[in-house]
Every structure is written in C-alpha cells, then in structure tokens.
Amino acid sequence: MTALRAQRPSGPFREGDRVQLTGPKARLHTITLREDGELHTHHGVLKHRDLIGLPDGSVVANSSGNEYLALRPLLRDFAMSMPRGAAIVYPKDAAQIVMLADIFPGATVVEAGVGSGALSLSLLRAVGPAGTLVSFERRDDFAEVARGNVETFFGETPGTWRVVVGDLVDALPRELPDGTVDRVVLDMLAPWECMDVVADALTPGGVVLCYVATATQLSRVAEYIRATGLFTDPEASETMVRGWHVEGLAVRPDHRMVAHTGFLLTARRLAPGAVAPAVKRRASKSSYGDVDVEAWTPGAVGDREITDKNLRKRAREAAKAAEGARIATASRESDQPTE
C-alpha cells in the first residue's frame, strides 16, 4: 500500500476508468472502461473504445444514434452506484459526519463498521496523506467489498487506511494505544456496547460520533454516554435534503426527497478526572427492559439481511472494478515524464 496521492480526476478517459453515462430519459449507467467492452441497452450498443481517449464531459452516440453524456463520477455518484454488501451511509450524512466530527487533515480516525466503504471514502479524503483511518468490521465478506470499492475509487489501496476484521471492543485496544485517537465514528446497531473502549482510545477533547437509524437507538446511546460521565452532553440531529425542480417558471420542490436515513449524535471526551457541569433538564424515562431491547434488533428496525449469493456477487463486482482502477492508475503512471 502507498500513501494516498492527490490525483486530479481529469484528462482523457483511459482503460480501467470508471465512467458515468447519462443516456436517453436521463437514465444513468456506470461502467468500467475496457478496450473490448460494450454497454448493451434497449436503445442500442455503445462500445467502450469509442470513449477511450476522449476528454471528460464528452458526448458519444451508440449504434442506434442515441447520445450519451460521459463523465467521471463524483464521490457522491460513486458511493450511490458502487457494489454494496451492507447499506451505505448516504452522501448527505457523510458530509455532515465529516463536519460534525471535525475530521481534519492528519487526524487519526477510527471507523466501525466499515460496511461497503462509502463513508470510508469521505473519511480518507478528509484525513489526507498525513492522516490515518482504521476501519473495523465484524464480517470479512463486508470488508472484502469495502476494500474493492475503496481501491476502485482511488486507483489503489491507500497506505493511510487499515481494515481490521473483528469486534471493536476486543480489537481496538490491540490496534491503537489509549489516548491516541482523535475521532471515532460508530455506524452500528448498538454503539453503547463499545463506548467504554472508545473513551479509553480517544484523546481528551476527541469526538465520538454515532450514526443510528431509530429513535430508540438514539435515546439509549445518548443516555449511556451521559451515564459514563466521560463525555460532554451529547448533541443529536438528522439531515434531510429536498431537491427542487427549476425549469423556466416551473420552480417547485421535487415530488420525492431524501428524508430520514439516520440520526447523528456527537460528544467530546473529557479530560481524565474532569466532571462536566450539570445540565438541568426535566425528568425523563431512562430505564430499559427486555421489550425495549427487542425493539433495537436488526429485524425490528428494518435491516434486511443480504444473502450469501448476492454478497459474493457484490464482492466479485467490487474486485473487478478495483482491477480496472489498477489498470487506469498504471496507465497514468507510465505516461508521467521521467526526470
């Protein structure tokens, strides 16, 4: 693995590049360019070699004369179209996570779990070549998909990134010394189970951010964080994005919007021995029974388990895309002038 290099995503299309095609009726197709590759649709056939060598933003026609706009996908486009093993963190939430957790260049960041790697891409960009991202994932098959997606996007596996397969509670103390982590991002069903080891790993003033799907999860993790006495009072929010249709005088909100995807909760690590000033609030229910815990199971919150067959397919897709990215990277390096 090499350090993450600042590669400008521009120049002519090359074999192995990931390209997003916008065709008739604004339908999107994301392909990895191959010399002998073809895109087959109901509207005709588009040969990949017709794109190779053209600049970003070109328009090409397929065998039936239908035109396609060809662009390199932005990070948000890539995240939404990449192979998935687990559900992804949506771009709107990833952007908020980078800001609310204050992910900065050179930071040491812990992420759990890695899922399909969508959030990892944003975190790696944010920490830069001087930072470190350590991603923990319980399932090796999910980690395999994430590795393929990250390599596809960057054209290599960044040296600033390490994936650890295992439970965060057991693995984090082995992987990183106490008090050396700047930021921790938890995307898991029960983040409260990891909060004690997270507190040990964080440097004083460090940020923990929890991404949870349901209000019951949000309530429980907030109360657990308060009960530890090791953090500032947690702050919670959610992000909704509403698009607009703007065409002439027809200016109105879109009929569909990306509404609730998850809650974000943040808190900061107190210095050892420090006691935060008491926050005055009305009394509320803070006890939990078996019935409440049952409401936080994956099935109850709507999580859908991916089948092993589909997961193997996604892993193959991610590996194939990563191979194409390696070809494109090698091609760019061979074109660089030698000193």
PDB file of N, CA and C in Angstrom, residues 6 32 76 93 110 155 282:
ATOM      1  N   ALA A   6      -2.659  12.689  -4.117  1.00  0.00           N
ATOM      2  CA  ALA A   6      -3.673  13.639  -4.577  1.00  0.00           C
ATOM      3  C   ALA A   6      -3.744  13.551  -6.100  1.00  0.00           C
ATOM      4  N   THR A  32     -16.959   0.421 -16.169  1.00  0.00           N
ATOM      5  CA  THR A  32     -15.503   0.447 -16.109  1.00  0.00           C
ATOM      6  C   THR A  32     -14.985   0.192 -17.518  1.00  0.00           C
ATOM      7  N   ARG A  76     -19.997  11.383  -4.634  1.00  0.00           N
ATOM      8  CA  ARG A  76     -21.392  11.046  -4.295  1.00  0.00           C
ATOM      9  C   ARG A  76     -21.976  10.075  -5.318  1.00  0.00           C
ATOM     10  N   ASP A  93     -25.343  12.366   4.682  1.00  0.00           N
ATOM     11  CA  ASP A  93     -24.905  12.066   6.041  1.00  0.00           C
ATOM     12  C   ASP A  93     -23.382  12.035   6.141  1.00  0.00           C
ATOM     13  N   VAL A 110     -10.964   6.425  13.814  1.00  0.00           N
ATOM     14  CA  VAL A 110     -11.445   5.047  13.902  1.00  0.00           C
ATOM     15  C   VAL A 110     -12.870   5.018  13.386  1.00  0.00           C
ATOM     16  N   GLY A 155      -7.947   4.109  -7.157  1.00  0.00           N
ATOM     17  CA  GLY A 155      -6.994   3.502  -8.081  1.00  0.00           C
ATOM     18  C   GLY A 155      -5.915   2.715  -7.382  1.00  0.00           C
ATOM     19  N   ARG A 282     -35.647  18.371  32.411  1.00  0.00           N
ATOM     20  CA  ARG A 282     -36.793  17.699  33.008  1.00  0.00           C
ATOM     21  C   ARG A 282     -36.543  16.202  33.114  1.00  0.00           C
TER      22      ARG A 282
END
